[in-house]
Amino acid sequence: MMPSGWSAVGGQTQSAYVRGGLLSDDSKDGHSSPSGSSTGSAVAVTAGYAPVSIGAETDGSLICPAGRTALYTMKPTIGLVPRKGIVPVSSNFDSARPMTKSVYDLSVVLDAITDRDSHSYITYMTGSWEDISVAVLDPAEWRFPETFVKDVPEATEQIVGDTIHYPCFHILLRVLTNQVLLFKLRDINAAYDIISLKAKHFARNVPLIPVDKFELDGVNSEAVVTNVDLKRELNAYLENLAESRVRSLQDILDFNKSHADQELPPYHPRQDLFQEAQDLHVSPETYAKHLKHLRHVARDEGVDYILKTYQVDAIIGPADSFITSMATGSGYPIAGIPLSYLDYNGRPLGLAAIAGKNEEGLLIKLLSAWEATFPARRPPPALRG
């Protein structure tokens, strides 16, 4: 697969955190990668080029790079943020959203870009876990496959590594200060232990349905809907541009092929996803069946099932996982949360939290509680005074 963060205009985007830069033999979203696809939006903020940025996500395009750059972000409920002017992939899945260094900045930008008349998101910043109930996903199960993230044992051990779960450890955590915790919050399970002591209710390693259940009649329903939407909506977008020689998805394919030395990286001179969308032909009835299946699995059997069964407000899991696909399939809001930094090469490690429809305020409350509990995010080494 093509590494994330490559563009024909600027070449390969590099992480401001990772020692040694992008490794030539790394996987699509390996530990040296800044991830994507809104790579530049994330790196620009964390590298100090802008105080905030706004990118767009279909599935993971902001959650994943935000996790790799120690930023806060949120993809709101589909439809809350106007999509006018955004180059479309799917109106069922796309949403613009901010990437910021603080929850306050995130709230301010959300207030500015959302279609809502109620009170400000800033009012949800209580900094407290006392009325938030949380379920968490097992990081050993919820992680990208090696085709996405090449396994590095040292990094995997830090990310997934077991922690001690017994009463004496919990008593110790209660008396430790955040300054001491700075040396203990180095993996996901350790963070879960802290939350378990502070949240109103906590459920560990809940059985959220895996995304392979998105499959219907031998194909992935999210892929079917995305490809159909991409071809139809991108064609409509291009047709209405005031000035452009490119007027369709097929025109893009042809242009890139004719200018492959400029438009396509030499290590991946292909356009697989565009070609799949161009070649896919399904009836309106088949399309509707896949969309209905996707919504049912992601909502009824997925997010809503966990929220109701375990009586929780949000589900937290690794940012580098298909938790983003659960948000995509359901259309529900999901937020990105900075956690820690890998000893292996310095790259940030993040989490993601998904909540029910129109629960952006609840996620802001959760993010503010997180920010008040855990050590502050660190800027890249080159920016530290």
GROMACS .gro file of C-alpha atoms in nm, residues 17-381:
model
  365
   17TYR     CA    1   0.828   1.361   1.632
   18VAL     CA    2   0.975   1.050   1.472
   19ARG     CA    3   1.349   1.004   1.501
   20GLY     CA    4   1.496   0.905   1.169
   21GLY     CA    5   1.193   1.001   0.959
   22LEU     CA    6   0.987   0.766   0.745
   23LEU     CA    7   1.160   0.434   0.689
   24SER     CA    8   1.162   0.323   0.325
   25ASP     CA    9   1.069  -0.034   0.416
   26ASP     CA   10   0.790   0.055   0.661
   27SER     CA   11   0.425  -0.039   0.613
   28LYS     CA   12   0.138   0.194   0.513
   29ASP     CA   13   0.088   0.330   0.867
   30GLY     CA   14   0.396   0.189   1.036
   31HIS     CA   15   0.551   0.346   1.342
   32SER     CA   16   0.767   0.581   1.134
   33SER     CA   17   0.462   0.707   0.942
   34PRO     CA   18   0.267   1.026   1.027
   35SER     CA   19  -0.046   0.840   0.908
   36GLY     CA   20  -0.325   1.005   0.711
   37SER     CA   21  -0.493   1.101   0.498
   38SER     CA   22  -0.516   1.448   0.656
   39THR     CA   23  -0.147   1.420   0.732
   40GLY     CA   24  -0.051   1.778   0.654
   41SER     CA   25  -0.334   1.916   0.868
   42ALA     CA   26  -0.198   1.727   1.169
   43VAL     CA   27   0.173   1.787   1.116
   44ALA     CA   28   0.120   2.159   1.046
   45VAL     CA   29  -0.032   2.214   1.391
   46THR     CA   30   0.206   2.001   1.589
   47ALA     CA   31   0.509   2.146   1.407
   48GLY     CA   32   0.397   2.501   1.485
   49TYR     CA   33   0.290   2.620   1.140
   50ALA     CA   34  -0.068   2.689   1.256
   51PRO     CA   35  -0.248   2.701   1.593
   52VAL     CA   36  -0.533   2.483   1.465
   53SER     CA   37  -0.632   2.313   1.139
   54ILE     CA   38  -0.944   2.172   0.980
   55GLY     CA   39  -0.930   1.849   0.785
   56ALA     CA   40  -1.183   1.595   0.667
   57GLU     CA   41  -1.240   1.233   0.759
   58THR     CA   42  -1.419   0.950   0.587
   59ASP     CA   43  -1.268   0.668   0.794
   60GLY     CA   44  -0.971   0.740   1.019
   61SER     CA   45  -0.828   1.025   0.813
   62LEU     CA   46  -0.800   1.253   1.116
   63ILE     CA   47  -0.818   1.021   1.417
   64CYS     CA   48  -0.509   0.832   1.303
   65PRO     CA   49  -0.282   1.129   1.218
   66ALA     CA   50  -0.401   1.314   1.530
   67GLY     CA   51  -0.291   1.013   1.734
   68ARG     CA   52   0.048   1.027   1.564
   69THR     CA   53   0.091   1.400   1.641
   70ALA     CA   54  -0.040   1.421   2.002
   71LEU     CA   55  -0.342   1.631   1.904
   72TYR     CA   56  -0.707   1.647   2.004
   73THR     CA   57  -0.966   1.611   1.730
   74MET     CA   58  -1.330   1.520   1.680
   75LYS     CA   59  -1.534   1.393   1.387
   76PRO     CA   60  -1.888   1.512   1.468
   77THR     CA   61  -2.210   1.326   1.396
   78ILE     CA   62  -2.250   1.308   1.018
   79GLY     CA   63  -2.434   1.615   0.894
   80LEU     CA   64  -2.356   1.842   1.190
   81VAL     CA   65  -2.080   2.025   1.001
   82PRO     CA   66  -2.170   2.155   0.652
   83ARG     CA   67  -1.981   1.974   0.375
   84LYS     CA   68  -2.004   2.248   0.114
   85GLY     CA   69  -1.671   2.294  -0.060
   86ILE     CA   70  -1.519   1.967   0.063
   87VAL     CA   71  -1.390   1.738  -0.209
   88PRO     CA   72  -1.626   1.446  -0.151
   89VAL     CA   73  -1.569   1.079  -0.089
   90SER     CA   74  -1.906   0.989   0.064
   91SER     CA   75  -2.187   1.209   0.195
   92ASN     CA   76  -2.279   0.916   0.420
   93PHE     CA   77  -1.940   0.922   0.591
   94ASP     CA   78  -1.754   1.252   0.531
   95SER     CA   79  -1.717   1.528   0.788
   96ALA     CA   80  -1.484   1.823   0.843
   97ARG     CA   81  -1.340   1.877   1.188
   98PRO     CA   82  -1.064   2.057   1.379
   99MET     CA   83  -0.726   1.938   1.502
  100THR     CA   84  -0.590   2.124   1.805
  101LYS     CA   85  -0.340   2.115   2.090
  102SER     CA   86  -0.601   2.167   2.360
  103VAL     CA   87  -0.964   2.079   2.433
  104TYR     CA   88  -1.049   2.449   2.469
  105ASP     CA   89  -0.926   2.521   2.115
  106LEU     CA   90  -1.118   2.218   1.990
  107SER     CA   91  -1.438   2.348   2.150
  108VAL     CA   92  -1.392   2.697   2.007
  109VAL     CA   93  -1.344   2.570   1.652
  110LEU     CA   94  -1.637   2.327   1.681
  111ASP     CA   95  -1.857   2.616   1.793
  112ALA     CA   96  -1.753   2.807   1.481
  113ILE     CA   97  -1.807   2.533   1.222
  114THR     CA   98  -2.113   2.342   1.342
  115ASP     CA   99  -2.475   2.411   1.251
  116ARG     CA  100  -2.625   2.450   1.597
  117ASP     CA  101  -2.804   2.719   1.798
  118SER     CA  102  -2.761   2.578   2.149
  119HIS     CA  103  -2.497   2.678   2.402
  120SER     CA  104  -2.123   2.660   2.345
  121TYR     CA  105  -1.925   2.337   2.359
  122ILE     CA  106  -1.693   2.515   2.601
  123THR     CA  107  -1.961   2.479   2.870
  124TYR     CA  108  -1.905   2.101   2.866
  125MET     CA  109  -1.545   2.139   2.986
  126THR     CA  110  -1.592   2.029   3.347
  127GLY     CA  111  -1.259   1.851   3.383
  128SER     CA  112  -1.432   1.576   3.585
  129TRP     CA  113  -1.496   1.205   3.531
  130GLU     CA  114  -1.756   1.177   3.806
  131ASP     CA  115  -2.061   1.162   3.579
  132ILE     CA  116  -1.895   0.985   3.282
  133SER     CA  117  -1.923   0.609   3.237
  134VAL     CA  118  -1.669   0.445   3.007
  135ALA     CA  119  -1.614   0.113   2.832
  136VAL     CA  120  -1.274   0.029   2.684
  137LEU     CA  121  -1.151  -0.202   2.408
  138ASP     CA  122  -0.871  -0.455   2.448
  139PRO     CA  123  -0.563  -0.310   2.270
  140ALA     CA  124  -0.438  -0.663   2.202
  141GLU     CA  125  -0.747  -0.722   1.986
  142TRP     CA  126  -0.822  -0.372   1.860
  143ARG     CA  127  -0.509  -0.296   1.657
  144PHE     CA  128  -0.427  -0.259   1.291
  145PRO     CA  129  -0.300  -0.570   1.108
  146GLU     CA  130   0.066  -0.591   1.009
  147THR     CA  131  -0.026  -0.489   0.654
  148PHE     CA  132  -0.106  -0.148   0.805
  149VAL     CA  133   0.144  -0.132   1.094
  150LYS     CA  134   0.458  -0.341   1.065
  151ASP     CA  135   0.521  -0.517   1.394
  152VAL     CA  136   0.808  -0.388   1.605
  153PRO     CA  137   0.821  -0.595   1.928
  154GLU     CA  138   0.958  -0.308   2.137
  155ALA     CA  139   0.678  -0.077   2.029
  156THR     CA  140   0.409  -0.344   2.057
  157GLU     CA  141   0.513  -0.427   2.411
  158GLN     CA  142   0.482  -0.064   2.514
  159ILE     CA  143   0.146  -0.014   2.342
  160VAL     CA  144  -0.025  -0.335   2.451
  161GLY     CA  145   0.187  -0.427   2.753
  162ASP     CA  146   0.000  -0.569   3.050
  163THR     CA  147  -0.030  -0.374   3.372
  164ILE     CA  148  -0.104  -0.485   3.726
  165HIS     CA  149  -0.474  -0.510   3.812
  166TYR     CA  150  -0.517  -0.569   4.184
  167PRO     CA  151  -0.638  -0.360   4.482
  168CYS     CA  152  -0.297  -0.262   4.620
  169PHE     CA  153  -0.203  -0.116   4.282
  170HIS     CA  154  -0.527   0.083   4.273
  171ILE     CA  155  -0.462   0.220   4.622
  172LEU     CA  156  -0.115   0.327   4.510
  173LEU     CA  157  -0.257   0.506   4.207
  174ARG     CA  158  -0.497   0.703   4.426
  175VAL     CA  159  -0.215   0.861   4.622
  176LEU     CA  160   0.026   0.929   4.337
  177THR     CA  161   0.039   1.276   4.184
  178ASN     CA  162   0.013   1.344   3.813
  179GLN     CA  163   0.383   1.429   3.814
  180VAL     CA  164   0.466   1.078   3.929
  181LEU     CA  165   0.215   0.927   3.689
  182LEU     CA  166   0.412   1.079   3.404
  183PHE     CA  167   0.651   0.786   3.442
  184LYS     CA  168   0.375   0.527   3.450
  185LEU     CA  169   0.140   0.619   3.168
  186ARG     CA  170   0.332   0.456   2.892
  187ASP     CA  171   0.077   0.217   2.746
  188ILE     CA  172  -0.295   0.185   2.690
  189ASN     CA  173  -0.373  -0.056   2.972
  190ALA     CA  174  -0.207   0.175   3.224
  191ALA     CA  175  -0.430   0.459   3.105
  192TYR     CA  176  -0.732   0.232   3.143
  193ASP     CA  177  -0.634   0.168   3.505
  194ILE     CA  178  -0.638   0.541   3.578
  195ILE     CA  179  -0.978   0.589   3.415
  196SER     CA  180  -1.121   0.291   3.603
  197LEU     CA  181  -1.055   0.474   3.931
  198LYS     CA  182  -1.210   0.801   3.824
  199ALA     CA  183  -1.506   0.724   3.596
  200LYS     CA  184  -1.860   0.689   3.731
  201HIS     CA  185  -1.871   0.338   3.585
  202PHE     CA  186  -1.602   0.144   3.399
  203ALA     CA  187  -1.621  -0.169   3.181
  204ARG     CA  188  -1.295  -0.326   3.065
  205ASN     CA  189  -1.236  -0.502   2.731
  206VAL     CA  190  -1.598  -0.497   2.612
  207PRO     CA  191  -1.689  -0.720   2.312
  208LEU     CA  192  -1.755  -0.457   2.047
  209ILE     CA  193  -1.847  -0.637   1.727
  210PRO     CA  194  -1.550  -0.658   1.486
  211VAL     CA  195  -1.561  -0.480   1.152
  212ASP     CA  196  -1.547  -0.807   0.959
  213LYS     CA  197  -1.919  -0.825   1.039
  214PHE     CA  198  -1.961  -0.541   0.788
  215GLU     CA  199  -1.940  -0.810   0.522
  216LEU     CA  200  -2.257  -0.896   0.329
  217ASP     CA  201  -2.278  -1.137   0.037
  218GLY     CA  202  -1.902  -1.179   0.040
  219VAL     CA  203  -1.811  -0.808   0.024
  220ASN     CA  204  -1.756  -0.529   0.276
  221SER     CA  205  -2.062  -0.305   0.288
  222GLU     CA  206  -1.861   0.004   0.386
  223ALA     CA  207  -1.641  -0.046   0.080
  224VAL     CA  208  -1.942  -0.084  -0.149
  225VAL     CA  209  -2.112   0.231  -0.020
  226THR     CA  210  -1.787   0.429  -0.026
  227ASN     CA  211  -1.701   0.330  -0.383
  228VAL     CA  212  -2.049   0.403  -0.517
  229ASP     CA  213  -2.061   0.739  -0.336
  230LEU     CA  214  -1.709   0.832  -0.445
  231LYS     CA  215  -1.775   0.783  -0.814
  232ARG     CA  216  -2.115   0.955  -0.813
  233GLU     CA  217  -2.032   1.245  -0.582
  234LEU     CA  218  -1.683   1.317  -0.711
  235ASN     CA  219  -1.815   1.325  -1.069
  236ALA     CA  220  -2.085   1.574  -0.963
  237TYR     CA  221  -1.828   1.788  -0.779
  238LEU     CA  222  -1.589   1.797  -1.075
  239GLU     CA  223  -1.864   1.871  -1.326
  240ASN     CA  224  -1.959   2.186  -1.136
  241LEU     CA  225  -1.612   2.337  -1.100
  242ALA     CA  226  -1.575   2.674  -1.268
  243GLU     CA  227  -1.243   2.589  -1.430
  244SER     CA  228  -1.099   2.242  -1.467
  245ARG     CA  229  -0.983   2.012  -1.741
  246VAL     CA  230  -1.061   1.718  -1.513
  247ARG     CA  231  -1.438   1.653  -1.503
  248SER     CA  232  -1.476   1.294  -1.381
  249LEU     CA  233  -1.313   1.015  -1.185
  250GLN     CA  234  -1.212   0.857  -1.515
  251ASP     CA  235  -1.043   1.184  -1.612
  252ILE     CA  236  -0.841   1.167  -1.288
  253LEU     CA  237  -0.737   0.810  -1.361
  254ASP     CA  238  -0.633   0.902  -1.715
  255PHE     CA  239  -0.448   1.217  -1.609
  256ASN     CA  240  -0.253   1.038  -1.337
  257LYS     CA  241  -0.162   0.757  -1.574
  258SER     CA  242  -0.041   1.004  -1.839
  259HIS     CA  243   0.160   1.198  -1.581
  260ALA     CA  244   0.265   0.908  -1.361
  261ASP     CA  245   0.618   1.043  -1.315
  262GLN     CA  246   0.471   1.353  -1.148
  263GLU     CA  247   0.148   1.231  -0.989
  264LEU     CA  248   0.225   0.880  -0.862
  265PRO     CA  249   0.508   0.778  -0.629
  266PRO     CA  250   0.761   0.545  -0.793
  267TYR     CA  251   0.719   0.290  -0.513
  268HIS     CA  252   0.342   0.273  -0.565
  269PRO     CA  253   0.252   0.378  -0.922
  270ARG     CA  254  -0.108   0.257  -0.893
  271GLN     CA  255  -0.455   0.399  -0.830
  272ASP     CA  256  -0.623   0.096  -0.677
  273LEU     CA  257  -0.899   0.267  -0.479
  274PHE     CA  258  -0.998   0.502  -0.762
  275GLN     CA  259  -0.996   0.214  -1.009
  276GLU     CA  260  -1.214  -0.001  -0.783
  277ALA     CA  261  -1.467   0.281  -0.755
  278GLN     CA  262  -1.468   0.341  -1.130
  279ASP     CA  263  -1.514  -0.028  -1.208
  280LEU     CA  264  -1.787  -0.097  -0.951
  281HIS     CA  265  -2.142  -0.119  -1.085
  282VAL     CA  266  -2.424  -0.206  -0.845
  283SER     CA  267  -2.797  -0.152  -0.860
  284PRO     CA  268  -2.970   0.105  -0.637
  285GLU     CA  269  -3.132  -0.186  -0.456
  286THR     CA  270  -2.795  -0.350  -0.381
  287TYR     CA  271  -2.650  -0.018  -0.267
  288ALA     CA  272  -2.943   0.040  -0.031
  289LYS     CA  273  -2.910  -0.313   0.107
  290HIS     CA  274  -2.542  -0.260   0.189
  291LEU     CA  275  -2.603   0.077   0.353
  292LYS     CA  276  -2.883  -0.068   0.565
  293HIS     CA  277  -2.663  -0.362   0.667
  294LEU     CA  278  -2.374  -0.133   0.757
  295ARG     CA  279  -2.588   0.093   0.973
  296HIS     CA  280  -2.750  -0.204   1.149
  297VAL     CA  281  -2.419  -0.371   1.234
  298ALA     CA  282  -2.232  -0.055   1.336
  299ARG     CA  283  -2.523   0.092   1.533
  300ASP     CA  284  -2.764  -0.177   1.659
  301GLU     CA  285  -2.514  -0.462   1.698
  302GLY     CA  286  -2.213  -0.240   1.757
  303VAL     CA  287  -2.193   0.095   1.933
  304ASP     CA  288  -2.551   0.113   2.062
  305TYR     CA  289  -2.534  -0.244   2.192
  306ILE     CA  290  -2.225  -0.170   2.401
  307LEU     CA  291  -2.354   0.164   2.528
  308LYS     CA  292  -2.686   0.010   2.639
  309THR     CA  293  -2.562  -0.328   2.764
  310TYR     CA  294  -2.283  -0.185   2.978
  311GLN     CA  295  -2.465   0.139   3.066
  312VAL     CA  296  -2.180   0.361   2.950
  313ASP     CA  297  -2.156   0.697   2.775
  314ALA     CA  298  -1.855   0.631   2.552
  315ILE     CA  299  -1.624   0.359   2.421
  316ILE     CA  300  -1.248   0.418   2.425
  317GLY     CA  301  -0.997   0.222   2.220
  318PRO     CA  302  -0.665   0.257   2.034
  319ALA     CA  303  -0.659   0.524   1.763
  320ASP     CA  304  -0.459   0.283   1.548
  321SER     CA  305  -0.751   0.044   1.507
  322PHE     CA  306  -1.077  -0.002   1.321
  323ILE     CA  307  -1.270   0.183   1.593
  324THR     CA  308  -1.281   0.458   1.330
  325SER     CA  309  -1.478   0.225   1.103
  326MET     CA  310  -1.739   0.183   1.375
  327ALA     CA  311  -1.781   0.560   1.377
  328THR     CA  312  -1.795   0.566   0.997
  329GLY     CA  313  -2.050   0.288   0.975
  330SER     CA  314  -2.271   0.432   1.248
  331GLY     CA  315  -2.231   0.800   1.161
  332TYR     CA  316  -2.165   0.871   1.530
  333PRO     CA  317  -1.909   1.119   1.668
  334ILE     CA  318  -1.556   1.008   1.752
  335ALA     CA  319  -1.276   1.200   1.923
  336GLY     CA  320  -0.899   1.163   1.915
  337ILE     CA  321  -0.701   1.174   2.242
  338PRO     CA  322  -0.322   1.207   2.291
  339LEU     CA  323  -0.169   0.952   2.529
  340SER     CA  324   0.208   0.900   2.526
  341TYR     CA  325   0.520   0.856   2.313
  342LEU     CA  326   0.700   0.545   2.195
  343ASP     CA  327   1.045   0.481   2.338
  344TYR     CA  328   1.122   0.307   2.008
  345ASN     CA  329   1.128   0.621   1.791
  346GLY     CA  330   0.943   0.901   1.969
  347ARG     CA  331   0.617   0.887   1.775
  348PRO     CA  332   0.303   0.977   1.972
  349LEU     CA  333   0.046   0.716   2.069
  350GLY     CA  334  -0.322   0.807   2.078
  351LEU     CA  335  -0.665   0.678   2.174
  352ALA     CA  336  -1.011   0.739   2.032
  353ALA     CA  337  -1.350   0.772   2.202
  354ILE     CA  338  -1.683   0.709   2.028
  355ALA     CA  339  -2.024   0.810   2.165
  356GLY     CA  340  -2.387   0.804   2.052
  357LYS     CA  341  -2.551   1.025   1.793
  358ASN     CA  342  -2.523   1.401   1.862
  359GLU     CA  343  -2.315   1.342   2.178
  360GLU     CA  344  -2.038   1.585   2.085
  361GLY     CA  345  -2.087   1.766   2.417
  362LEU     CA  346  -2.033   1.442   2.608
  363LEU     CA  347  -1.709   1.382   2.418
  364ILE     CA  348  -1.588   1.735   2.498
  365LYS     CA  349  -1.662   1.661   2.865
  366LEU     CA  350  -1.462   1.338   2.839
  367LEU     CA  351  -1.171   1.509   2.664
  368SER     CA  352  -1.161   1.784   2.929
  369ALA     CA  353  -1.158   1.520   3.203
  370TRP     CA  354  -0.875   1.344   3.023
  371GLU     CA  355  -0.678   1.667   2.985
  372ALA     CA  356  -0.720   1.741   3.358
  373THR     CA  357  -0.606   1.390   3.456
  374PHE     CA  358  -0.314   1.300   3.235
  375PRO     CA  359   0.021   1.474   3.175
  376ALA     CA  360   0.015   1.755   2.919
  377ARG     CA  361   0.101   1.673   2.559
  378ARG     CA  362   0.463   1.741   2.466
  379PRO     CA  363   0.568   1.941   2.161
  380PRO     CA  364   0.815   1.785   1.915
  381PRO     CA  365   1.178   1.789   2.037
   0.00000   0.00000   0.00000
